[in-house]
Amino acid sequence: MNKILVVENDENDRHRMVATLQLSNYMVVCASDGREAVQMARTVHPDLIVCNSCLPDIDGYGVLHTLRQTPGFTSLPFILLASIDNKEEFRKAMREGADDFLAMPFEGIELLRAVESSLARNQRLARHPTLSKTGPEIEMGPDHLLSRTWDPADRSVLIFRKKEIIYREGQRASHVWYIVRGKIKTYRVHDDGKELITNVHGPGDFIGYAAALEGNNYKDNARVLDEAGVIQLSSVEFLHILTEDPGLFRCVIGSLAHQVAEKDEDLLNKAYNSLRKRVANGLLLLTDKFRTTEAGDRIIQLSRENLASIIGAAPESLTRTLSDFRKEKLIEIEDGRIHLLNLEKLRKMIN
Amino acid sequence: MNKILVVENDENDRHRMVATLQLSNYMVVCASDGREAVQMARTVHPDLIVCNSCLPDIDGYGVLHTLRQTPGFTSLPFILLASIDNKEEFRKAMREGADDFLAMPFEGIELLRAVESSLARNQRLARHPTLSKTGPEIEMGPDHLLSRTWDPADRSVLIFRKKEIIYREGQRASHVWYIVRGKIKTYRVHDDGKELITNVHGPGDFIGYAAALEGNNYKDNARVLDEAGVIQLSSVEFLHILTEDPGLFRCVIGSLAHQVAEKDEDLLNKAYNSLRKRVANGLLLLTDKFRTTEAGDRIIQLSRENLASIIGAAPESLTRTLSDFRKEKLIEIEDGRIHLLNLEKLRKMIN
DNA sequence: CGCTGCATTGAACGTGCTCAAACGCGGTGG
DNA sequence: CCACCGCGTTTGAGCACGTTCAATGCAGCG
């Protein structure tokens, strides 16, 4: 059982976190200010520390800084909590070598995921003799426990269930996710509540990194479509890996450049194409992306509402167009799943 | 007067190039195969070589490679011509150290610009004693004459006139441009001829780099709005500079990430907003981008057609909406120039 | 003076949205 | 077992917005 030290001066918040963590079978100890936190850490030897950045006397950065210079604590997983609206906090946390960063206010599940992911990473690193610390401590700089290249095989996978939210618009871009399996949509919400799905991501994709690169808040929302397995990286670690792994870097740059071109295309499409063309285009793009072939033909399994949000139309309008396509023998619908029958005609429709 | 060696085995193409170059007061000498080209270069000592990649016997890469190992020719400006549909050619040209790369078929003006830009760069480099070659030659690798950081002050500026095209969709992404002054639109064309302006760029912006990063063809078109001064870089050089200049690199990455977010926003806007909102949004974005304040208030100077292409609407629809706005005292129109009068109300309109 | 290019206004049409109702399907409980 | 409900999908009818085509206005210029 892992031991976690929670450092938080607000009593309510502290109780909430303790309760959440205990519920997940962690052993929890508490401190309410920085001085107490450092003493506690040295006596209790926790496996992980969750610490608010804003504390009386010694603040969270001070605690982190002090511990990082103490033998035995240089690579101890450390999660910082800080207010969402302060951009500088995030960079400071990066520099001091926090493992993870949670923007307040956060939900219980976010805390648990951050804890789980940090512990898993630390255990993984401990297995690598070159990276684990023995004997007298050597000054390693802020990248003391960040790994140097990207190997998904070496990471623990988090499971998100259908319809779960991975991140929300406006949250500080604290993490980046790599999709191992499943499908995840990223979308934006219009004032009147309509959603527009800007992308559907599958295995091998990263999500949330554009915001991390800008060092800003997420500009869109991410929600699971099919149950998904993802690897969670803190933005800090992601950026570190990028600088160390040129292959990944090229891949990310290429992907960004590609996305810009793709979205321009989509803008043209949405601005001037008729509904029929937009639907045909959407169907073809989706099957191109996820070659979900079953016995050769292309199948799309997606709720009408989601599909409409990709096309950028009302669900009723979409249904009508699909109904037309069915009459024209272009597609076939079974249990709500759409089979594309005549690819040539669909392609010809959009030119 | 600069001496240019043209190497091309097709008689028609050769004549065309020679005529174009002579018209611009260059002294031109010719060769029709690789062997002849190398001999000619050694005796004539040209200031620049334009060479087709596809030649009988020794091909263009062979000529380039041979000359690059000959004392006195290691940094001679060398422009390679190659067919548009071969991606590998481009990379090969980069490796061998061509200064510039022109995709065939090309227009006369493109050749002249490439020549002008390569000669200017070479003269600039010759002024820097650290980079110019003296005494015995040292093997420098393919980046022999590419500069190591980006300093616009140090470059020659090309002038493009109003409405001139800088690059076109489908062309190989051979160059990247940096805007010194003026405004340039990048746009896509719909099947039925309607244009959608995806961006309006001003001083300090790079254009064409997304395609260069993908190593692909341009996906959009670029055309001058107001007479513009630009610095032309070959894609080869741009990519080199990126690897050497971390500041520029960060800037490019940030810009890409930002563009992705911006375009997502625009997609949502175009999909679900009413015409009124789209127009209000467009006006505000344009004045935000180019703070063309005259005596304090914000002014937009753009043809109705261009403005409509940014909004993604018919010019008539735009005019009507502007007319409504004028009646509501939100804007004022003088000589076709739009003055924004009530920013708060416009902002409130889009929320 | 007419010509051209661009902006504006007018009238009619058609696409796609909205609100409603009906349908099908699975789960739940009496 | 069937009735009931909830949820997602489909169909129906009317309306409104934005496009289209056409006419008109307006300035610059040979």
PDB file of C-alpha atoms in Angstrom, chain A residues 68-237:
ATOM      1  CA  ARG A  68      14.821  17.892  -4.165  1.00  0.00           C
ATOM      2  CA  GLN A  69      18.110  18.743  -2.445  1.00  0.00           C
ATOM      3  CA  THR A  70      17.661  16.160   0.281  1.00  0.00           C
ATOM      4  CA  PRO A  71      19.240  12.744  -0.330  1.00  0.00           C
ATOM      5  CA  GLY A  72      16.534  10.145  -0.872  1.00  0.00           C
ATOM      6  CA  PHE A  73      13.954  12.683  -1.985  1.00  0.00           C
ATOM      7  CA  THR A  74      15.381  13.843  -5.293  1.00  0.00           C
ATOM      8  CA  SER A  75      13.100  11.697  -7.369  1.00  0.00           C
ATOM      9  CA  LEU A  76      10.127  11.388  -5.050  1.00  0.00           C
ATOM     10  CA  PRO A  77       6.915  11.872  -7.051  1.00  0.00           C
ATOM     11  CA  PHE A  78       5.633  15.356  -6.326  1.00  0.00           C
ATOM     12  CA  ILE A  79       2.286  16.714  -7.537  1.00  0.00           C
ATOM     13  CA  LEU A  80       1.723  20.442  -7.303  1.00  0.00           C
ATOM     14  CA  LEU A  81      -1.690  22.057  -7.027  1.00  0.00           C
ATOM     15  CA  ALA A  82      -2.073  25.618  -8.205  1.00  0.00           C
ATOM     16  CA  SER A  83      -4.733  28.036  -9.272  1.00  0.00           C
ATOM     17  CA  ILE A  84      -5.875  27.841 -12.854  1.00  0.00           C
ATOM     18  CA  ASP A  85      -5.457  31.463 -13.807  1.00  0.00           C
ATOM     19  CA  ASN A  86      -1.768  31.832 -13.212  1.00  0.00           C
ATOM     20  CA  LYS A  87       0.384  31.024 -16.203  1.00  0.00           C
ATOM     21  CA  GLU A  88       3.660  31.626 -14.424  1.00  0.00           C
ATOM     22  CA  GLU A  89       2.908  28.990 -11.789  1.00  0.00           C
ATOM     23  CA  PHE A  90       2.973  26.295 -14.404  1.00  0.00           C
ATOM     24  CA  ARG A  91       6.410  27.255 -15.753  1.00  0.00           C
ATOM     25  CA  LYS A  92       7.774  27.569 -12.232  1.00  0.00           C
ATOM     26  CA  ALA A  93       6.530  24.081 -11.390  1.00  0.00           C
ATOM     27  CA  MET A  94       8.258  22.792 -14.506  1.00  0.00           C
ATOM     28  CA  ARG A  95      11.544  24.386 -13.602  1.00  0.00           C
ATOM     29  CA  GLU A  96      11.551  23.107 -10.043  1.00  0.00           C
ATOM     30  CA  GLY A  97      10.909  19.596 -11.274  1.00  0.00           C
ATOM     31  CA  ALA A  98       7.386  18.779 -10.200  1.00  0.00           C
ATOM     32  CA  ASP A  99       6.218  15.508 -11.700  1.00  0.00           C
ATOM     33  CA  ASP A 100       2.729  16.608 -12.245  1.00  0.00           C
ATOM     34  CA  PHE A 101       0.605  19.645 -11.990  1.00  0.00           C
ATOM     35  CA  LEU A 102      -3.073  19.912 -11.174  1.00  0.00           C
ATOM     36  CA  ALA A 103      -5.061  23.039 -11.798  1.00  0.00           C
ATOM     37  CA  MET A 104      -7.545  23.971  -9.077  1.00  0.00           C
ATOM     38  CA  PRO A 105     -10.369  23.394  -8.841  1.00  0.00           C
ATOM     39  CA  PHE A 106     -10.003  19.765  -9.834  1.00  0.00           C
ATOM     40  CA  GLU A 107     -12.179  16.699  -9.494  1.00  0.00           C
ATOM     41  CA  GLY A 108     -11.398  13.650  -7.394  1.00  0.00           C
ATOM     42  CA  ILE A 109     -10.890  11.454 -10.400  1.00  0.00           C
ATOM     43  CA  GLU A 110      -8.252  13.824 -11.763  1.00  0.00           C
ATOM     44  CA  LEU A 111      -6.297  13.642  -8.538  1.00  0.00           C
ATOM     45  CA  LEU A 112      -6.461   9.848  -8.531  1.00  0.00           C
ATOM     46  CA  ARG A 113      -5.269   9.631 -12.110  1.00  0.00           C
ATOM     47  CA  ALA A 114      -2.381  11.989 -11.504  1.00  0.00           C
ATOM     48  CA  VAL A 115      -1.355   9.993  -8.424  1.00  0.00           C
ATOM     49  CA  GLU A 116      -1.644   6.673 -10.201  1.00  0.00           C
ATOM     50  CA  SER A 117       0.277   7.871 -13.217  1.00  0.00           C
ATOM     51  CA  SER A 118       3.102   9.411 -11.158  1.00  0.00           C
ATOM     52  CA  LEU A 119       3.510   6.320  -8.998  1.00  0.00           C
ATOM     53  CA  ALA A 120       3.546   4.077 -12.043  1.00  0.00           C
ATOM     54  CA  ARG A 121       6.181   6.203 -13.731  1.00  0.00           C
ATOM     55  CA  ASN A 122       8.337   6.227 -10.658  1.00  0.00           C
ATOM     56  CA  GLN A 123       8.180   2.457 -10.312  1.00  0.00           C
ATOM     57  CA  ARG A 124       9.068   2.090 -13.954  1.00  0.00           C
ATOM     58  CA  LEU A 125      12.066   4.373 -13.530  1.00  0.00           C
ATOM     59  CA  ALA A 126      13.204   2.515 -10.430  1.00  0.00           C
ATOM     60  CA  ARG A 127      13.572  -0.605 -12.548  1.00  0.00           C
ATOM     61  CA  HIS A 128      16.108   1.134 -14.792  1.00  0.00           C
ATOM     62  CA  PRO A 129      19.431   0.981 -12.961  1.00  0.00           C
ATOM     63  CA  THR A 130      20.904   3.841 -14.997  1.00  0.00           C
ATOM     64  CA  LEU A 131      18.248   6.233 -13.818  1.00  0.00           C
ATOM     65  CA  SER A 132      17.731   5.158 -10.228  1.00  0.00           C
ATOM     66  CA  LYS A 133      19.798   6.867  -7.587  1.00  0.00           C
ATOM     67  CA  THR A 134      22.280   5.006  -5.391  1.00  0.00           C
ATOM     68  CA  GLY A 135      25.065   6.246  -3.178  1.00  0.00           C
ATOM     69  CA  PRO A 136      25.867   9.942  -2.920  1.00  0.00           C
ATOM     70  CA  GLU A 137      23.423  12.181  -4.753  1.00  0.00           C
ATOM     71  CA  ILE A 138      24.473  13.938  -7.899  1.00  0.00           C
ATOM     72  CA  GLU A 139      22.878  17.232  -8.934  1.00  0.00           C
ATOM     73  CA  MET A 140      20.712  16.327 -11.899  1.00  0.00           C
ATOM     74  CA  GLY A 141      18.816  19.497 -12.683  1.00  0.00           C
ATOM     75  CA  PRO A 142      15.083  19.625 -13.112  1.00  0.00           C
ATOM     76  CA  ASP A 143      14.926  16.667 -15.503  1.00  0.00           C
ATOM     77  CA  HIS A 144      16.005  14.285 -12.770  1.00  0.00           C
ATOM     78  CA  LEU A 145      13.290  11.697 -13.270  1.00  0.00           C
ATOM     79  CA  LEU A 146      11.926  12.480 -16.674  1.00  0.00           C
ATOM     80  CA  SER A 147      12.643   9.810 -19.202  1.00  0.00           C
ATOM     81  CA  ARG A 148      14.571  10.667 -22.321  1.00  0.00           C
ATOM     82  CA  THR A 149      12.698   8.961 -25.114  1.00  0.00           C
ATOM     83  CA  TRP A 150       9.185   7.936 -25.867  1.00  0.00           C
ATOM     84  CA  ASP A 151       8.392   4.265 -25.650  1.00  0.00           C
ATOM     85  CA  PRO A 152       4.710   3.520 -25.100  1.00  0.00           C
ATOM     86  CA  ALA A 153       5.459  -0.117 -24.365  1.00  0.00           C
ATOM     87  CA  ASP A 154       7.156   1.013 -21.208  1.00  0.00           C
ATOM     88  CA  ARG A 155       4.226   2.927 -19.726  1.00  0.00           C
ATOM     89  CA  SER A 156       1.201   2.085 -17.680  1.00  0.00           C
ATOM     90  CA  VAL A 157      -2.119   2.460 -19.430  1.00  0.00           C
ATOM     91  CA  LEU A 158      -5.117   4.195 -17.880  1.00  0.00           C
ATOM     92  CA  ILE A 159      -8.582   3.022 -18.797  1.00  0.00           C
ATOM     93  CA  PHE A 160     -11.288   5.545 -19.551  1.00  0.00           C
ATOM     94  CA  ARG A 161     -14.848   4.357 -19.919  1.00  0.00           C
ATOM     95  CA  LYS A 162     -17.306   5.358 -22.605  1.00  0.00           C
ATOM     96  CA  LYS A 163     -18.423   9.002 -22.398  1.00  0.00           C
ATOM     97  CA  GLU A 164     -15.884   9.907 -19.737  1.00  0.00           C
ATOM     98  CA  ILE A 165     -14.292  13.316 -20.086  1.00  0.00           C
ATOM     99  CA  ILE A 166     -10.510  13.416 -20.381  1.00  0.00           C
ATOM    100  CA  TYR A 167     -10.086  17.159 -20.347  1.00  0.00           C
ATOM    101  CA  ARG A 168     -12.232  20.243 -20.596  1.00  0.00           C
ATOM    102  CA  GLU A 169     -11.956  23.584 -22.324  1.00  0.00           C
ATOM    103  CA  GLY A 170     -10.431  26.252 -20.104  1.00  0.00           C
ATOM    104  CA  GLN A 171      -8.518  23.881 -17.836  1.00  0.00           C
ATOM    105  CA  ARG A 172      -4.814  24.500 -17.585  1.00  0.00           C
ATOM    106  CA  ALA A 173      -3.046  22.219 -20.072  1.00  0.00           C
ATOM    107  CA  SER A 174      -1.426  20.064 -17.427  1.00  0.00           C
ATOM    108  CA  HIS A 175      -1.346  16.763 -19.323  1.00  0.00           C
ATOM    109  CA  VAL A 176      -0.973  15.189 -22.721  1.00  0.00           C
ATOM    110  CA  TRP A 177      -2.434  11.796 -23.569  1.00  0.00           C
ATOM    111  CA  TYR A 178      -1.344   9.069 -25.938  1.00  0.00           C
ATOM    112  CA  ILE A 179      -4.077   6.780 -27.161  1.00  0.00           C
ATOM    113  CA  VAL A 180      -3.320   3.067 -26.999  1.00  0.00           C
ATOM    114  CA  ARG A 181      -6.763   1.861 -27.998  1.00  0.00           C
ATOM    115  CA  GLY A 182     -10.295   3.144 -28.370  1.00  0.00           C
ATOM    116  CA  LYS A 183     -11.598   6.332 -29.923  1.00  0.00           C
ATOM    117  CA  ILE A 184     -11.690   9.819 -28.437  1.00  0.00           C
ATOM    118  CA  LYS A 185     -13.422  12.902 -29.795  1.00  0.00           C
ATOM    119  CA  THR A 186     -12.197  16.448 -29.321  1.00  0.00           C
ATOM    120  CA  TYR A 187     -14.915  19.030 -29.650  1.00  0.00           C
ATOM    121  CA  ARG A 188     -15.899  22.604 -29.025  1.00  0.00           C
ATOM    122  CA  VAL A 189     -19.172  23.844 -27.650  1.00  0.00           C
ATOM    123  CA  HIS A 190     -21.154  26.688 -29.163  1.00  0.00           C
ATOM    124  CA  ASP A 191     -22.940  29.246 -26.966  1.00  0.00           C
ATOM    125  CA  ASP A 192     -26.296  27.620 -27.627  1.00  0.00           C
ATOM    126  CA  GLY A 193     -25.005  24.221 -26.548  1.00  0.00           C
ATOM    127  CA  LYS A 194     -24.367  22.668 -29.948  1.00  0.00           C
ATOM    128  CA  GLU A 195     -21.172  20.673 -30.185  1.00  0.00           C
ATOM    129  CA  LEU A 196     -18.760  20.668 -33.102  1.00  0.00           C
ATOM    130  CA  ILE A 197     -16.397  17.714 -33.192  1.00  0.00           C
ATOM    131  CA  THR A 198     -13.087  19.004 -34.480  1.00  0.00           C
ATOM    132  CA  ASN A 199     -11.382  15.634 -34.578  1.00  0.00           C
ATOM    133  CA  VAL A 200     -11.801  11.964 -33.800  1.00  0.00           C
ATOM    134  CA  HIS A 201      -8.609  10.393 -32.515  1.00  0.00           C
ATOM    135  CA  GLY A 202      -7.566   6.753 -32.492  1.00  0.00           C
ATOM    136  CA  PRO A 203      -4.643   4.581 -31.370  1.00  0.00           C
ATOM    137  CA  GLY A 204      -1.262   6.200 -31.976  1.00  0.00           C
ATOM    138  CA  ASP A 205      -2.544   9.758 -31.645  1.00  0.00           C
ATOM    139  CA  PHE A 206      -1.561  12.279 -29.008  1.00  0.00           C
ATOM    140  CA  ILE A 207      -4.243  14.614 -27.719  1.00  0.00           C
ATOM    141  CA  GLY A 208      -4.003  17.835 -25.779  1.00  0.00           C
ATOM    142  CA  TYR A 209      -0.507  18.679 -26.940  1.00  0.00           C
ATOM    143  CA  ALA A 210      -1.331  21.808 -28.924  1.00  0.00           C
ATOM    144  CA  ALA A 211      -2.403  23.546 -25.718  1.00  0.00           C
ATOM    145  CA  ALA A 212       0.661  22.155 -23.929  1.00  0.00           C
ATOM    146  CA  LEU A 213       2.944  23.552 -26.638  1.00  0.00           C
ATOM    147  CA  GLU A 214       1.327  26.946 -26.324  1.00  0.00           C
ATOM    148  CA  GLY A 215       1.649  26.644 -22.544  1.00  0.00           C
ATOM    149  CA  ASN A 216      -1.947  27.621 -22.212  1.00  0.00           C
ATOM    150  CA  ASN A 217      -5.360  26.265 -21.344  1.00  0.00           C
ATOM    151  CA  TYR A 218      -7.036  23.563 -23.360  1.00  0.00           C
ATOM    152  CA  LYS A 219      -9.010  25.164 -26.133  1.00  0.00           C
ATOM    153  CA  ASP A 220     -11.283  22.175 -26.718  1.00  0.00           C
ATOM    154  CA  ASN A 221     -12.833  19.258 -24.847  1.00  0.00           C
ATOM    155  CA  ALA A 222     -11.934  15.580 -25.076  1.00  0.00           C
ATOM    156  CA  ARG A 223     -14.404  12.803 -24.397  1.00  0.00           C
ATOM    157  CA  VAL A 224     -14.190   9.039 -24.870  1.00  0.00           C
ATOM    158  CA  LEU A 225     -16.300   7.498 -27.629  1.00  0.00           C
ATOM    159  CA  ASP A 226     -15.356   3.836 -27.346  1.00  0.00           C
ATOM    160  CA  GLU A 227     -13.750   2.656 -24.131  1.00  0.00           C
ATOM    161  CA  ALA A 228     -10.164   3.791 -24.400  1.00  0.00           C
ATOM    162  CA  GLY A 229      -6.727   2.950 -23.052  1.00  0.00           C
ATOM    163  CA  VAL A 230      -4.464   5.970 -22.785  1.00  0.00           C
ATOM    164  CA  ILE A 231      -1.058   6.875 -21.449  1.00  0.00           C
ATOM    165  CA  GLN A 232      -1.061  10.051 -19.416  1.00  0.00           C
ATOM    166  CA  LEU A 233       1.982  12.294 -19.500  1.00  0.00           C
ATOM    167  CA  SER A 234       2.345  15.530 -17.619  1.00  0.00           C
ATOM    168  CA  SER A 235       2.932  18.436 -20.005  1.00  0.00           C
ATOM    169  CA  VAL A 236       6.256  18.932 -18.302  1.00  0.00           C
ATOM    170  CA  GLU A 237       7.388  15.459 -19.194  1.00  0.00           C
TER     171      GLU A 237
END
